mmCIF file of C-alpha atoms in Angstrom:
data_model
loop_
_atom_site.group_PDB
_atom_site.id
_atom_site.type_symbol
_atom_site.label_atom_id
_atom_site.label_comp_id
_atom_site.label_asym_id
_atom_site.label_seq_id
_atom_site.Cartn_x
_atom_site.Cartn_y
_atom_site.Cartn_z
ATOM 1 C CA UNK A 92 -6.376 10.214 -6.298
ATOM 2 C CA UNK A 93 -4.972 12.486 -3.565
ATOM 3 C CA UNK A 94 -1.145 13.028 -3.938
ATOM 4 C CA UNK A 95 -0.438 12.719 -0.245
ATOM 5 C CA UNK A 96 -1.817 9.164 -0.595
ATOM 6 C CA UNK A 97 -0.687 7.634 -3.503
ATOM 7 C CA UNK A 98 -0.633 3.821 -3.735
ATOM 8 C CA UNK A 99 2.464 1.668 -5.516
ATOM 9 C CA UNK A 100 1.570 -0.957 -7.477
ATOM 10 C CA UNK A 101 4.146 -3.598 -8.806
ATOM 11 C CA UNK A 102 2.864 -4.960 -12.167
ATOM 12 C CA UNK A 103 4.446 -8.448 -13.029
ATOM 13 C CA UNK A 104 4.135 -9.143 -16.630
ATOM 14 C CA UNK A 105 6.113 -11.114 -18.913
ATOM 15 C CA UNK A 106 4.364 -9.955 -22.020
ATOM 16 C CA UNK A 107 5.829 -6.709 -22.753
ATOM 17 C CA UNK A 108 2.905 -5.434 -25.060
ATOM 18 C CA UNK A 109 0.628 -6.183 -22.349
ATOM 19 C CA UNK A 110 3.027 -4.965 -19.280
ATOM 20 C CA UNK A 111 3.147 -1.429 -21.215
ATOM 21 C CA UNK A 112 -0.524 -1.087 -21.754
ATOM 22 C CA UNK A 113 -1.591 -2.024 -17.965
ATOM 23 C CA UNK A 114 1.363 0.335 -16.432
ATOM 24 C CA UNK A 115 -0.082 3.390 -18.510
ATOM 25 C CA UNK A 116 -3.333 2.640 -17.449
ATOM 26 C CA UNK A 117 -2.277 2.056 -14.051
ATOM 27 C CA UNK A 118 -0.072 5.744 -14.156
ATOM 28 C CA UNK A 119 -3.438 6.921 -15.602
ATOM 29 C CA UNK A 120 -5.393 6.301 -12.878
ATOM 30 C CA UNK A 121 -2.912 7.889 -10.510
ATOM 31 C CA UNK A 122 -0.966 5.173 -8.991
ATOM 32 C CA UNK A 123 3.175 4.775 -8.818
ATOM 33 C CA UNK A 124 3.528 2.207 -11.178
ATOM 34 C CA UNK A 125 6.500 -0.451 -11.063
ATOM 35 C CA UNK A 126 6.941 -2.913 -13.383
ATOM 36 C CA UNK A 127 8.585 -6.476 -13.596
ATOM 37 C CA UNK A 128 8.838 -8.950 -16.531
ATOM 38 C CA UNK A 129 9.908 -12.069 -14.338
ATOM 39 C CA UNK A 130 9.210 -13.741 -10.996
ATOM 40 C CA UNK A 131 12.604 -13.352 -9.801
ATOM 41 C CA UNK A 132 12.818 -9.394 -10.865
ATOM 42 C CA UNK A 133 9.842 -9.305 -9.015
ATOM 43 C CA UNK A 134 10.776 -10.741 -5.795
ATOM 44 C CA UNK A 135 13.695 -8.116 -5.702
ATOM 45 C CA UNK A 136 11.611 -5.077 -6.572
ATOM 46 C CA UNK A 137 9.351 -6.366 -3.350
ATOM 47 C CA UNK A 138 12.722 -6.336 -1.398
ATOM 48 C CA UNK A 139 13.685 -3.036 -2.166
ATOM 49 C CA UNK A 140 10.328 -1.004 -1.807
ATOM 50 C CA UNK A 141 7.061 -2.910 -0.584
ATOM 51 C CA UNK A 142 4.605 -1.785 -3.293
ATOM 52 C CA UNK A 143 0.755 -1.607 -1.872
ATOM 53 C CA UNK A 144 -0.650 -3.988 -4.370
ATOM 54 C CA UNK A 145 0.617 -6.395 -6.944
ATOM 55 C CA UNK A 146 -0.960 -7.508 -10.017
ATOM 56 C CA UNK A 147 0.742 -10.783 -11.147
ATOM 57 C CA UNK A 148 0.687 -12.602 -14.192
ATOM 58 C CA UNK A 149 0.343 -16.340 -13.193
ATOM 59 C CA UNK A 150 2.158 -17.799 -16.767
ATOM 60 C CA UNK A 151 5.823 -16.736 -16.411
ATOM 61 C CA UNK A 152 9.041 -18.412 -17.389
ATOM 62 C CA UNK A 153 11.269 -19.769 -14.972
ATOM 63 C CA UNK A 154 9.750 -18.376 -11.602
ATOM 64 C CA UNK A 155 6.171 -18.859 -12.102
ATOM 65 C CA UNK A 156 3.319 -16.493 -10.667
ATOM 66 C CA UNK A 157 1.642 -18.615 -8.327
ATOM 67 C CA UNK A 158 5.687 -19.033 -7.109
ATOM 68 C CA UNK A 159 5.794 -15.184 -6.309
ATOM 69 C CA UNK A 160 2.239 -15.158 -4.579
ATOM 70 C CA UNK A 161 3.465 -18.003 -2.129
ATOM 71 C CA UNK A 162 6.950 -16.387 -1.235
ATOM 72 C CA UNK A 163 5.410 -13.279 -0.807
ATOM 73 C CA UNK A 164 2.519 -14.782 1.664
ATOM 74 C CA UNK A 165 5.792 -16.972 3.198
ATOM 75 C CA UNK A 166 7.357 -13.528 4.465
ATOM 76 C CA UNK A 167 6.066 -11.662 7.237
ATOM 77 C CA UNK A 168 6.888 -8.433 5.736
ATOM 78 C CA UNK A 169 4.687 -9.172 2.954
ATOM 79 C CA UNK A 170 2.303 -11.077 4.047
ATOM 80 C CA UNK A 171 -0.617 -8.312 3.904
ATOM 81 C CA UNK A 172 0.192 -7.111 0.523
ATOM 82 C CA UNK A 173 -2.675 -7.645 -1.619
ATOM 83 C CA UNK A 174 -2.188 -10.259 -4.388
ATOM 84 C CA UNK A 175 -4.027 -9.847 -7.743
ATOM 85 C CA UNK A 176 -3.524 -12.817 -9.836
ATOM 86 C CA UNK A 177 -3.940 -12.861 -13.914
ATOM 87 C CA UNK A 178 -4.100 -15.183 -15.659
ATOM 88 C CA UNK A 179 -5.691 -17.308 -18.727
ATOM 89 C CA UNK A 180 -6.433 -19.918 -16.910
ATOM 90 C CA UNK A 181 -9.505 -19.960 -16.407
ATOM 91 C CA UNK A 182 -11.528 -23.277 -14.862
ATOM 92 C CA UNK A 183 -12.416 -23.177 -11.552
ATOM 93 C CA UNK A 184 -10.068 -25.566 -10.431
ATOM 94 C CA UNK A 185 -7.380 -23.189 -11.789
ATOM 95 C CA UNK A 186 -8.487 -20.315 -9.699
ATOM 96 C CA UNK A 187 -8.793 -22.416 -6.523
ATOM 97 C CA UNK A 188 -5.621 -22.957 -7.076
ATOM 98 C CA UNK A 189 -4.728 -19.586 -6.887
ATOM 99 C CA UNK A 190 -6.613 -18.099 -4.396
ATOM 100 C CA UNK A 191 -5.505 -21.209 -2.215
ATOM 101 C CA UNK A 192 -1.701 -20.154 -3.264
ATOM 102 C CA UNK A 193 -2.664 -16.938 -1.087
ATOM 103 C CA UNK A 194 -3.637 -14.525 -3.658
ATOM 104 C CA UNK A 195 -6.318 -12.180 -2.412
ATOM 105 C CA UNK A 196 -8.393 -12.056 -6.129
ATOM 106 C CA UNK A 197 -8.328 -13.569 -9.609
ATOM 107 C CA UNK A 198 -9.247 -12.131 -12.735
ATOM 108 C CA UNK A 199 -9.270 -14.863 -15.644
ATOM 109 C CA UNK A 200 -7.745 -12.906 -19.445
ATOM 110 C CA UNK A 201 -8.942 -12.019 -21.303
ATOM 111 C CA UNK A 202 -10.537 -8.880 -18.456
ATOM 112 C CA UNK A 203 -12.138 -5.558 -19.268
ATOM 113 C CA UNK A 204 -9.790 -2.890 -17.715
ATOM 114 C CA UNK A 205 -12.808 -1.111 -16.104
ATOM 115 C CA UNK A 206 -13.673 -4.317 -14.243
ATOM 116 C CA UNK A 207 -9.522 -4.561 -12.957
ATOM 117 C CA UNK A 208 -8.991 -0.944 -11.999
ATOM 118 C CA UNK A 209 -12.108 -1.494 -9.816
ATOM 119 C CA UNK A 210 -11.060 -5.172 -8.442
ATOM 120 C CA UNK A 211 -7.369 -2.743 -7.982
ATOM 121 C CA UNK A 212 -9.666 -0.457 -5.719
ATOM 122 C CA UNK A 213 -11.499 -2.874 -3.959
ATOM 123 C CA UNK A 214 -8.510 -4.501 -2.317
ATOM 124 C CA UNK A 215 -6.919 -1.408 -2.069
ATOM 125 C CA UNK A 216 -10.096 -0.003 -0.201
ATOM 126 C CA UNK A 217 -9.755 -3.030 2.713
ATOM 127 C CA UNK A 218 -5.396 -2.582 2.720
ATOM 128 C CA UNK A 219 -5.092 1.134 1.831
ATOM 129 C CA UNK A 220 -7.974 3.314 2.270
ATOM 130 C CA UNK A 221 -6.468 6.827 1.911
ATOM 131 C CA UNK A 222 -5.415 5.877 -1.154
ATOM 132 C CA UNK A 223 -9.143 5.520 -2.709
ATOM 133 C CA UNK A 224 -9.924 8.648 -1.022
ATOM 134 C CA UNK A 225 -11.808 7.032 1.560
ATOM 135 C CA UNK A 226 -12.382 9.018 4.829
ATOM 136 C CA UNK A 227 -10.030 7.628 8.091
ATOM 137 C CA UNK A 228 -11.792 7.617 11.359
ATOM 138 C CA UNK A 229 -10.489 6.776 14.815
ATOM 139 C CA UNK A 230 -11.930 8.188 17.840
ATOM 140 C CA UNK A 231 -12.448 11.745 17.849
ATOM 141 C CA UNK A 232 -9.908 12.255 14.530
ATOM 142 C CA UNK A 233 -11.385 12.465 11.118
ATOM 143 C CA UNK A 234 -9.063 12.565 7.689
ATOM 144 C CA UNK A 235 -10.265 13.042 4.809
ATOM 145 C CA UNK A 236 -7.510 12.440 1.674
ATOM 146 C CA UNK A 237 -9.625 13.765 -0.901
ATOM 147 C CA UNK A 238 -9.679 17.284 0.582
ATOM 148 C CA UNK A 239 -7.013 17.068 2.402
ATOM 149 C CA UNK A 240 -8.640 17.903 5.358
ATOM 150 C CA UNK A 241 -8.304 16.938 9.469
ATOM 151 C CA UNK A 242 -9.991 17.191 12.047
ATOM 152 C CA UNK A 243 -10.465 16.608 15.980
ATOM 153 C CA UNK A 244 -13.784 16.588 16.925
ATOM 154 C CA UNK A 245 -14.911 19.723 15.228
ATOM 155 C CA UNK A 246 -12.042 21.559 15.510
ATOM 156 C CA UNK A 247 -9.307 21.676 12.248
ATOM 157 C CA UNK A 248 -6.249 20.625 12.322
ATOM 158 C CA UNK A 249 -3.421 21.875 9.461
ATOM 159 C CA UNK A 250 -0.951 19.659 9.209
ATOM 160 C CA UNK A 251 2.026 19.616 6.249
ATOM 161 C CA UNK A 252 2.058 17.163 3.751
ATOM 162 C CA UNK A 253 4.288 15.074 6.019
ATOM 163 C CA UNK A 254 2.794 14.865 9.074
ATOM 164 C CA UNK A 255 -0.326 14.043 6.729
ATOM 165 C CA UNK A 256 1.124 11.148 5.577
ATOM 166 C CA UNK A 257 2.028 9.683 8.674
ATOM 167 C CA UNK A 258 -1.161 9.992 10.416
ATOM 168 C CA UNK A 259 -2.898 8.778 7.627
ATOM 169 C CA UNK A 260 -0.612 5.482 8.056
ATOM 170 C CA UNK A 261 -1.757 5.540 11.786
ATOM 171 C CA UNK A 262 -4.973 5.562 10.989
ATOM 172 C CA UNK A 263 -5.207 3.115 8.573
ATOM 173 C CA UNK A 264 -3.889 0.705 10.797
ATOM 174 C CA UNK A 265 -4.886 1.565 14.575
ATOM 175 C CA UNK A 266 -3.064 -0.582 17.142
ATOM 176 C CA UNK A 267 -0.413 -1.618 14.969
ATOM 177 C CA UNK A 268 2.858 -0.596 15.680
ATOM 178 C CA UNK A 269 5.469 0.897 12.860
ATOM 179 C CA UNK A 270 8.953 1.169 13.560
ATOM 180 C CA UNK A 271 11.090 4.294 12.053
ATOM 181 C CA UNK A 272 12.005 2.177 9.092
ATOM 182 C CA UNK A 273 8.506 1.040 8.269
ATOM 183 C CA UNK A 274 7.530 4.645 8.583
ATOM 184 C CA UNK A 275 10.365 6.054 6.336
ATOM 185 C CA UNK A 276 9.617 3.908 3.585
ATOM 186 C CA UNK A 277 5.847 4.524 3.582
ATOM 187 C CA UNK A 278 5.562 8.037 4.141
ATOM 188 C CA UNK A 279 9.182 9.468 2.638
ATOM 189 C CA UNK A 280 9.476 6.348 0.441
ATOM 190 C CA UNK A 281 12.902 4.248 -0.306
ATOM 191 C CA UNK A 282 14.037 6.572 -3.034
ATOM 192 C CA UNK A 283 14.357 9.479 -0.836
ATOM 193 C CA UNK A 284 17.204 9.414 1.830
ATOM 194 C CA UNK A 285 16.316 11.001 5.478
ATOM 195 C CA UNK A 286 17.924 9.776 8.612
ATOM 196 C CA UNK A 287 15.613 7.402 10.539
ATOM 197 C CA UNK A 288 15.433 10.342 13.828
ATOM 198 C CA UNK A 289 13.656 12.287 11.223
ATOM 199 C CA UNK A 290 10.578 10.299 12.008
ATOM 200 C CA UNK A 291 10.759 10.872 15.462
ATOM 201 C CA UNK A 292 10.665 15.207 14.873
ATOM 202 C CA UNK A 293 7.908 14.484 12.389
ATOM 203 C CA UNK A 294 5.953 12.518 14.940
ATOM 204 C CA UNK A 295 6.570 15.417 17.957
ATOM 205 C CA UNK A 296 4.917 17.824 15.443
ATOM 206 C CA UNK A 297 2.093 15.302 14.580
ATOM 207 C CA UNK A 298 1.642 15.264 18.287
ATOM 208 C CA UNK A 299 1.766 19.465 19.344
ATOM 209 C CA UNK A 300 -0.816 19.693 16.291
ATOM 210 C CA UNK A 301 -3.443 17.163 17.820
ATOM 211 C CA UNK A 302 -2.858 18.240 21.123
ATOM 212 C CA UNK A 303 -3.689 21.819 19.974
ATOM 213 C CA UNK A 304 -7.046 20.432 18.960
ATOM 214 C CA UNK A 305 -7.539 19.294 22.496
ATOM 215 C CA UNK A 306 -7.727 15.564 24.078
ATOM 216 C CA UNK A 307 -5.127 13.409 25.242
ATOM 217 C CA UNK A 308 -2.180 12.407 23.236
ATOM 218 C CA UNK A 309 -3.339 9.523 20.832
ATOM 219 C CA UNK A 310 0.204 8.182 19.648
ATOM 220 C CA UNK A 311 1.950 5.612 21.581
ATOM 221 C CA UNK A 312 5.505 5.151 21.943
ATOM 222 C CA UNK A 313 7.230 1.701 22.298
ATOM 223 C CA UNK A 314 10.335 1.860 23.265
ATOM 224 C CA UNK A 315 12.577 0.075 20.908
ATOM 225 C CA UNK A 316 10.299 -0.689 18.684
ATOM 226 C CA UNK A 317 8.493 2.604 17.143
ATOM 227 C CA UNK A 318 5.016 4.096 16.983
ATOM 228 C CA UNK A 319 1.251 3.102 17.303
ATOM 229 C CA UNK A 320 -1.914 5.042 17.211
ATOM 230 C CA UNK A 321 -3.654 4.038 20.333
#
């Protein structure tokens, strides 16, 4: 998986046996890995740094899975994070359930890790494409996350790991627009401390680097509210 694209997935397991076997795998296949035990742990971890995925046990004490799933799909700033429920429940009417609750897949335990990593990179594909190393197209800009690699028609473009980051967001998401915080915490991440103008110097050299290509500028300003490709 290409470091400048890394995905974060929270893994909410009660059983710790289980929880330390699926975050190794997880770490294994190259994601950020963070782990809960309980709904309510969970729900804060989500508050603090909005992971890309989660994989959630449905059979929890006090604060149930299918509990998480339907405060996370209640929030607007989590409302399009993927939801992978597990669970051993496994009639039909169980997993209606579920998906119903808002989760975005179901695998029933007891699972074959192959088949989860690749139901992980199949939402993950549809949320978070550079993350899967799939190439990010918009207009006459191509990235490519596996070799790190930009371009503007058929002219290169090197950019630093930053500014790679950030239009990789952009283009994963054309038309929407990010504001400074939004942009700090997916391409600098909460654990890292930068003033939020930072974005804004970061976003002037994103721009001077396409323009160099050629073509008009592709990055939209809204004022008071932050950044949009297109």
């Amino acid at each position: 998986m290409a470091a400048a694209a890394r995905a974060t997935v929270l893994l909410v397991e009660d059983e710790p046996a289980q929880r330390e076997l699926l975050a190794y795998n997880l770490a294994a296949e190259g994601y950020d890995v963070l782990t809960a035990s309980q709904g309510e742990e969970a729900l804060t971890l989500v508050g603090e740094q909005a992971p890309d995925i989660v994989v959630l046990d449905w059979m929890m004490p006090r604060v149930s899975g299918l509990e998480v799933c339907r405060r996370l799909k209640a929030r607007s700033a989590t409302r399009d994070v993927p939801v992978l429920m597990l669970s051993a429940r496994s009639d039909e009417v169980d997993m209606v359930r579920g998906l119903e609750t808002g989760a975005d897949d179901y695998v029933a335990k007891p699972y074959a890790l192959a088949e989860l990593m690749a139901r992980i990179r199949a939402l993950l594909r549809r949320t978070r494409p550079a993350t899967v190393g799939q190439v990010l197209e918009w207009d006459d800009i191509r990235l490519d996350p596996e070799t790190h690699r930009v371009f503007r028609g058929e002219t290169p473009i090197k950019l630093g790991p930053t500014e790679f980051r950030l239009l990789a967001t952009f283009l994963e998401r054309p038309g929407r627009v990010w504001s400074r915080e939004q942009l700090l915490d997916r391409v600098w991440g909460r654990e890292i401390y930068v003033e939020s103008r930072t974005v804004d110097v970061h976003v002037g050299r994103l721009r001077k680097a396409l323009a160099h290509a050629g073509g008009a500028d592709p990055i939209r300003t809204v004022r008071g509210a932050g950044y949009a490709l297109g």
